[in-house]
Amino acid sequence: MTEGKRHVTRTIGLIGSGMIGGTVARLAVAAGWNVVLSNSRGPETLGELVAELGEGARAATPAEAARAGDLVVVSVPLFAYDQLPREALAGRVVIDTLNYYPVRDGQIAVLDSNELTSSELVQRHLASARVVKALNNITAKQLSSLARPTGAADRSALTVAGDDASAKAEVTDLLDALGYDAVDVGTLAESWRSEPNTPVYCVPYFGDVPAGLDSAEFQHWVFQTPGAPVPARRVKELAGATVRGRAGGTM
């Protein structure tokens, strides 16, 4: 990202500061952005992460993080989507990283029937926000390890989807700052192209998976491997060839 672009948006609010939220915060601070962290347990529980990130970070409540952020990254379990602070997020660009896992989130009829995508469900709750689906199709380990400077030959891309072109442009700029190119896969109604069980969801970023791993060994390996780059042309190919199936994945 160019220096000029980097200064357009300077603060990211994070609602949810777990594995993905924490990784986004680390990459953002490294890129010169400020971050305001929050979670469901209260600002006092984020002292260790704030100390690690340094003077560019502070902890707050979800509503405070929403109001402070030029962009707001939401990284909570999908079942908690209706607890997001609707008034505080009004008018904000909201990056929806949520994925639907029925075993965790319970069965959600409008998702099971493909009446809505999970991002359309979030947008329906946050009616006055501009929701963009992004940062949902890669695990925290690879998100951290695969970040590369603009123009790097081994730079990876991530998907974005949304109904507002200017919001998607802002999120594309953020991804650039974090170390990724962006591939636009369409509207929120088309955001299923990067949902669990689709070809572009997580697996391409793993690289070559060792043979013979059981479930526990595979999970351990995923959290250790730096992964392999997935360029924009490959992301576009995978997302474009996806056939919509039943919503929801397994954890």
mmCIF file of N, CA, C and O in Angstrom, residues 7-67:
data_model
loop_
_atom_site.group_PDB
_atom_site.id
_atom_site.type_symbol
_atom_site.label_atom_id
_atom_site.label_comp_id
_atom_site.label_asym_id
_atom_site.label_seq_id
_atom_site.Cartn_x
_atom_site.Cartn_y
_atom_site.Cartn_z
ATOM 1 N N HIS A 7 -2.728 6.563 5.011
ATOM 2 C CA HIS A 7 -3.184 7.573 5.947
ATOM 3 C C HIS A 7 -4.646 7.963 5.754
ATOM 4 O O HIS A 7 -5.159 8.801 6.461
ATOM 5 N N VAL A 8 -5.331 7.339 4.813
ATOM 6 C CA VAL A 8 -6.745 7.636 4.628
ATOM 7 C C VAL A 8 -7.549 7.157 5.829
ATOM 8 O O VAL A 8 -8.390 7.853 6.361
ATOM 9 N N THR A 9 -7.303 5.947 6.253
ATOM 10 C CA THR A 9 -8.008 5.366 7.394
ATOM 11 C C THR A 9 -6.977 4.923 8.412
ATOM 12 O O THR A 9 -6.133 4.099 8.097
ATOM 13 N N ARG A 10 -7.054 5.451 9.610
ATOM 14 C CA ARG A 10 -5.982 5.234 10.571
ATOM 15 C C ARG A 10 -6.340 4.374 11.763
ATOM 16 O O ARG A 10 -5.465 3.902 12.446
ATOM 17 N N THR A 11 -7.600 4.176 12.040
ATOM 18 C CA THR A 11 -7.984 3.425 13.235
ATOM 19 C C THR A 11 -8.928 2.300 12.876
ATOM 20 O O THR A 11 -9.917 2.496 12.166
ATOM 21 N N ILE A 12 -8.613 1.124 13.373
ATOM 22 C CA ILE A 12 -9.479 -0.034 13.210
ATOM 23 C C ILE A 12 -10.084 -0.368 14.567
ATOM 24 O O ILE A 12 -9.370 -0.516 15.561
ATOM 25 N N GLY A 13 -11.399 -0.463 14.618
ATOM 26 C CA GLY A 13 -12.068 -0.979 15.796
ATOM 27 C C GLY A 13 -12.248 -2.475 15.637
ATOM 28 O O GLY A 13 -12.583 -2.950 14.547
ATOM 29 N N LEU A 14 -12.001 -3.214 16.698
ATOM 30 C CA LEU A 14 -12.155 -4.669 16.660
ATOM 31 C C LEU A 14 -13.180 -5.104 17.687
ATOM 32 O O LEU A 14 -13.028 -4.833 18.887
ATOM 33 N N ILE A 15 -14.224 -5.749 17.228
ATOM 34 C CA ILE A 15 -15.200 -6.375 18.114
ATOM 35 C C ILE A 15 -14.940 -7.865 18.047
ATOM 36 O O ILE A 15 -15.278 -8.545 17.078
ATOM 37 N N GLY A 16 -14.308 -8.354 19.079
ATOM 38 C CA GLY A 16 -13.775 -9.708 19.084
ATOM 39 C C GLY A 16 -12.281 -9.630 18.860
ATOM 40 O O GLY A 16 -11.827 -9.173 17.818
ATOM 41 N N SER A 17 -11.504 -10.052 19.859
ATOM 42 C CA SER A 17 -10.044 -9.923 19.795
ATOM 43 C C SER A 17 -9.372 -11.260 20.044
ATOM 44 O O SER A 17 -8.327 -11.347 20.703
ATOM 45 N N GLY A 18 -9.987 -12.316 19.504
ATOM 46 C CA GLY A 18 -9.423 -13.654 19.617
ATOM 47 C C GLY A 18 -8.369 -13.894 18.555
ATOM 48 O O GLY A 18 -7.572 -13.019 18.231
ATOM 49 N N MET A 19 -8.391 -15.089 17.962
ATOM 50 C CA MET A 19 -7.311 -15.470 17.056
ATOM 51 C C MET A 19 -7.270 -14.597 15.801
ATOM 52 O O MET A 19 -6.231 -14.053 15.441
ATOM 53 N N ILE A 20 -8.408 -14.455 15.110
ATOM 54 C CA ILE A 20 -8.423 -13.616 13.912
ATOM 55 C C ILE A 20 -8.309 -12.141 14.289
ATOM 56 O O ILE A 20 -7.496 -11.401 13.723
ATOM 57 N N GLY A 21 -9.121 -11.686 15.248
ATOM 58 C CA GLY A 21 -9.071 -10.286 15.655
ATOM 59 C C GLY A 21 -7.692 -9.872 16.142
ATOM 60 O O GLY A 21 -7.179 -8.810 15.781
ATOM 61 N N GLY A 22 -7.068 -10.728 16.950
ATOM 62 C CA GLY A 22 -5.739 -10.417 17.462
ATOM 63 C C GLY A 22 -4.697 -10.365 16.358
ATOM 64 O O GLY A 22 -3.799 -9.520 16.367
ATOM 65 N N THR A 23 -4.824 -11.274 15.377
ATOM 66 C CA THR A 23 -3.882 -11.280 14.257
ATOM 67 C C THR A 23 -4.047 -10.037 13.402
ATOM 68 O O THR A 23 -3.063 -9.412 12.982
ATOM 69 N N VAL A 24 -5.294 -9.657 13.119
ATOM 70 C CA VAL A 24 -5.545 -8.421 12.373
ATOM 71 C C VAL A 24 -4.933 -7.230 13.121
ATOM 72 O O VAL A 24 -4.298 -6.359 12.510
ATOM 73 N N ALA A 25 -5.105 -7.194 14.433
ATOM 74 C CA ALA A 25 -4.561 -6.089 15.224
ATOM 75 C C ALA A 25 -3.044 -6.029 15.101
ATOM 76 O O ALA A 25 -2.469 -4.937 14.934
ATOM 77 N N ARG A 26 -2.386 -7.160 15.170
ATOM 78 C CA ARG A 26 -0.920 -7.177 15.065
ATOM 79 C C ARG A 26 -0.452 -6.690 13.696
ATOM 80 O O ARG A 26 0.484 -5.895 13.592
ATOM 81 N N LEU A 27 -1.100 -7.184 12.634
ATOM 82 C CA LEU A 27 -0.717 -6.755 11.287
ATOM 83 C C LEU A 27 -0.999 -5.269 11.083
ATOM 84 O O LEU A 27 -0.217 -4.557 10.441
ATOM 85 N N ALA A 28 -2.131 -4.805 11.627
ATOM 86 C CA ALA A 28 -2.497 -3.396 11.460
ATOM 87 C C ALA A 28 -1.516 -2.476 12.171
ATOM 88 O O ALA A 28 -1.078 -1.458 11.616
ATOM 89 N N VAL A 29 -1.162 -2.795 13.402
ATOM 90 C CA VAL A 29 -0.207 -1.973 14.143
ATOM 91 C C VAL A 29 1.141 -1.968 13.432
ATOM 92 O O VAL A 29 1.797 -0.931 13.324
ATOM 93 N N ALA A 30 1.558 -3.115 12.915
ATOM 94 C CA ALA A 30 2.820 -3.190 12.183
ATOM 95 C C ALA A 30 2.792 -2.312 10.937
ATOM 96 O O ALA A 30 3.831 -1.814 10.490
ATOM 97 N N ALA A 31 1.582 -2.105 10.369
ATOM 98 C CA ALA A 31 1.423 -1.270 9.176
ATOM 99 C C ALA A 31 1.219 0.202 9.514
ATOM 100 O O ALA A 31 1.006 1.012 8.612
ATOM 101 N N GLY A 32 1.241 0.535 10.800
ATOM 102 C CA GLY A 32 1.137 1.932 11.191
ATOM 103 C C GLY A 32 -0.263 2.406 11.537
ATOM 104 O O GLY A 32 -0.496 3.602 11.691
ATOM 105 N N TRP A 33 -1.206 1.482 11.670
ATOM 106 C CA TRP A 33 -2.567 1.847 12.040
ATOM 107 C C TRP A 33 -2.717 1.792 13.556
ATOM 108 O O TRP A 33 -1.978 1.095 14.250
ATOM 109 N N ASN A 34 -3.696 2.495 14.079
ATOM 110 C CA ASN A 34 -4.101 2.369 15.469
ATOM 111 C C ASN A 34 -5.226 1.350 15.560
ATOM 112 O O ASN A 34 -6.008 1.187 14.616
ATOM 113 N N VAL A 35 -5.308 0.665 16.686
ATOM 114 C CA VAL A 35 -6.378 -0.314 16.881
ATOM 115 C C VAL A 35 -7.041 -0.090 18.235
ATOM 116 O O VAL A 35 -6.384 0.261 19.213
ATOM 117 N N VAL A 36 -8.358 -0.279 18.246
ATOM 118 C CA VAL A 36 -9.128 -0.234 19.488
ATOM 119 C C VAL A 36 -9.769 -1.606 19.637
ATOM 120 O O VAL A 36 -10.617 -2.007 18.835
ATOM 121 N N LEU A 37 -9.334 -2.333 20.657
ATOM 122 C CA LEU A 37 -9.727 -3.718 20.860
ATOM 123 C C LEU A 37 -10.900 -3.834 21.808
ATOM 124 O O LEU A 37 -11.030 -3.064 22.758
ATOM 125 N N SER A 38 -11.750 -4.826 21.548
ATOM 126 C CA SER A 38 -12.833 -5.108 22.497
ATOM 127 C C SER A 38 -13.192 -6.580 22.413
ATOM 128 O O SER A 38 -12.870 -7.268 21.445
ATOM 129 N N ASN A 39 -13.860 -7.042 23.448
ATOM 130 C CA ASN A 39 -14.407 -8.404 23.468
ATOM 131 C C ASN A 39 -15.624 -8.425 24.378
ATOM 132 O O ASN A 39 -16.044 -7.391 24.900
ATOM 133 N N SER A 40 -16.186 -9.614 24.550
ATOM 134 C CA SER A 40 -17.406 -9.727 25.354
ATOM 135 C C SER A 40 -17.123 -9.747 26.848
ATOM 136 O O SER A 40 -18.050 -9.638 27.653
ATOM 137 N N ARG A 41 -15.849 -9.857 27.232
ATOM 138 C CA ARG A 41 -15.499 -10.017 28.650
ATOM 139 C C ARG A 41 -15.050 -8.730 29.324
ATOM 140 O O ARG A 41 -14.863 -8.695 30.536
ATOM 141 N N GLY A 42 -14.857 -7.676 28.537
ATOM 142 C CA GLY A 42 -14.494 -6.398 29.137
ATOM 143 C C GLY A 42 -13.063 -5.983 28.828
ATOM 144 O O GLY A 42 -12.182 -6.829 28.645
ATOM 145 N N PRO A 43 -12.813 -4.669 28.762
ATOM 146 C CA PRO A 43 -11.484 -4.146 28.400
ATOM 147 C C PRO A 43 -10.371 -4.623 29.315
ATOM 148 O O PRO A 43 -9.228 -4.775 28.876
ATOM 149 N N GLU A 44 -10.705 -4.866 30.576
ATOM 150 C CA GLU A 44 -9.670 -5.259 31.530
ATOM 151 C C GLU A 44 -9.039 -6.598 31.189
ATOM 152 O O GLU A 44 -7.939 -6.919 31.659
ATOM 153 N N THR A 45 -9.713 -7.413 30.368
ATOM 154 C CA THR A 45 -9.173 -8.737 30.007
ATOM 155 C C THR A 45 -8.212 -8.660 28.819
ATOM 156 O O THR A 45 -7.642 -9.675 28.424
ATOM 157 N N LEU A 46 -8.031 -7.473 28.262
ATOM 158 C CA LEU A 46 -7.210 -7.322 27.055
ATOM 159 C C LEU A 46 -5.868 -6.654 27.333
ATOM 160 O O LEU A 46 -5.158 -6.281 26.409
ATOM 161 N N GLY A 47 -5.525 -6.536 28.607
ATOM 162 C CA GLY A 47 -4.301 -5.834 28.976
ATOM 163 C C GLY A 47 -3.044 -6.446 28.376
ATOM 164 O O GLY A 47 -2.143 -5.722 27.921
ATOM 165 N N GLU A 48 -2.959 -7.755 28.338
ATOM 166 C CA GLU A 48 -1.764 -8.416 27.816
ATOM 167 C C GLU A 48 -1.585 -8.134 26.328
ATOM 168 O O GLU A 48 -0.480 -7.824 25.868
ATOM 169 N N LEU A 49 -2.683 -8.215 25.565
ATOM 170 C CA LEU A 49 -2.600 -7.954 24.136
ATOM 171 C C LEU A 49 -2.286 -6.485 23.859
ATOM 172 O O LEU A 49 -1.467 -6.171 22.983
ATOM 173 N N VAL A 50 -2.895 -5.581 24.604
ATOM 174 C CA VAL A 50 -2.613 -4.155 24.439
ATOM 175 C C VAL A 50 -1.143 -3.873 24.728
ATOM 176 O O VAL A 50 -0.478 -3.118 23.989
ATOM 177 N N ALA A 51 -0.615 -4.488 25.785
ATOM 178 C CA ALA A 51 0.793 -4.284 26.127
ATOM 179 C C ALA A 51 1.701 -4.805 25.016
ATOM 180 O O ALA A 51 2.725 -4.179 24.684
ATOM 181 N N GLU A 52 1.340 -5.938 24.438
ATOM 182 C CA GLU A 52 2.130 -6.498 23.336
ATOM 183 C C GLU A 52 2.136 -5.568 22.121
ATOM 184 O O GLU A 52 3.171 -5.359 21.483
ATOM 185 N N LEU A 53 0.984 -4.984 21.826
ATOM 186 C CA LEU A 53 0.848 -4.156 20.635
ATOM 187 C C LEU A 53 1.457 -2.769 20.800
ATOM 188 O O LEU A 53 1.833 -2.129 19.824
ATOM 189 N N GLY A 54 1.515 -2.280 22.016
ATOM 190 C CA GLY A 54 2.172 -1.005 22.267
ATOM 191 C C GLY A 54 1.245 0.193 22.166
ATOM 192 O O GLY A 54 0.020 0.068 22.240
ATOM 193 N N GLU A 55 1.832 1.366 21.944
ATOM 194 C CA GLU A 55 1.094 2.614 22.066
ATOM 195 C C GLU A 55 0.040 2.794 20.979
ATOM 196 O O GLU A 55 -0.837 3.650 21.112
ATOM 197 N N GLY A 56 0.077 1.995 19.928
ATOM 198 C CA GLY A 56 -0.939 2.099 18.888
ATOM 199 C C GLY A 56 -2.224 1.383 19.221
ATOM 200 O O GLY A 56 -3.159 1.383 18.409
ATOM 201 N N ALA A 57 -2.314 0.792 20.406
ATOM 202 C CA ALA A 57 -3.484 -0.006 20.764
ATOM 203 C C ALA A 57 -4.059 0.416 22.105
ATOM 204 O O ALA A 57 -3.340 0.870 22.993
ATOM 205 N N ARG A 58 -5.365 0.287 22.216
ATOM 206 C CA ARG A 58 -6.036 0.451 23.502
ATOM 207 C C ARG A 58 -7.257 -0.452 23.535
ATOM 208 O O ARG A 58 -7.742 -0.903 22.495
ATOM 209 N N ALA A 59 -7.746 -0.721 24.728
ATOM 210 C CA ALA A 59 -8.912 -1.573 24.914
ATOM 211 C C ALA A 59 -10.128 -0.728 25.245
ATOM 212 O O ALA A 59 -10.023 0.352 25.838
ATOM 213 N N ALA A 60 -11.304 -1.222 24.861
ATOM 214 C CA ALA A 60 -12.544 -0.487 25.060
ATOM 215 C C ALA A 60 -13.701 -1.478 25.078
ATOM 216 O O ALA A 60 -13.504 -2.695 24.977
ATOM 217 N N THR A 61 -14.906 -0.974 25.203
ATOM 218 C CA THR A 61 -16.097 -1.806 25.049
ATOM 219 C C THR A 61 -16.389 -1.960 23.556
ATOM 220 O O THR A 61 -15.889 -1.183 22.731
ATOM 221 N N PRO A 62 -17.223 -2.941 23.175
ATOM 222 C CA PRO A 62 -17.567 -3.070 21.755
ATOM 223 C C PRO A 62 -18.166 -1.798 21.158
ATOM 224 O O PRO A 62 -17.811 -1.411 20.038
ATOM 225 N N ALA A 63 -19.049 -1.128 21.891
ATOM 226 C CA ALA A 63 -19.644 0.099 21.360
ATOM 227 C C ALA A 63 -18.594 1.186 21.186
ATOM 228 O O ALA A 63 -18.604 1.931 20.197
ATOM 229 N N GLU A 64 -17.656 1.287 22.121
ATOM 230 C CA GLU A 64 -16.589 2.287 22.008
ATOM 231 C C GLU A 64 -15.667 1.976 20.841
ATOM 232 O O GLU A 64 -15.252 2.876 20.110
ATOM 233 N N ALA A 65 -15.351 0.698 20.659
ATOM 234 C CA ALA A 65 -14.504 0.291 19.537
ATOM 235 C C ALA A 65 -15.199 0.595 18.210
ATOM 236 O O ALA A 65 -14.566 1.025 17.245
ATOM 237 N N ALA A 66 -16.516 0.370 18.177
ATOM 238 C CA ALA A 66 -17.283 0.653 16.964
ATOM 239 C C ALA A 66 -17.233 2.124 16.613
ATOM 240 O O ALA A 66 -17.046 2.495 15.449
ATOM 241 N N ARG A 67 -17.390 2.978 17.603
ATOM 242 C CA ARG A 67 -17.403 4.414 17.345
ATOM 243 C C ARG A 67 -16.007 4.950 17.012
ATOM 244 O O ARG A 67 -15.877 5.925 16.277
#
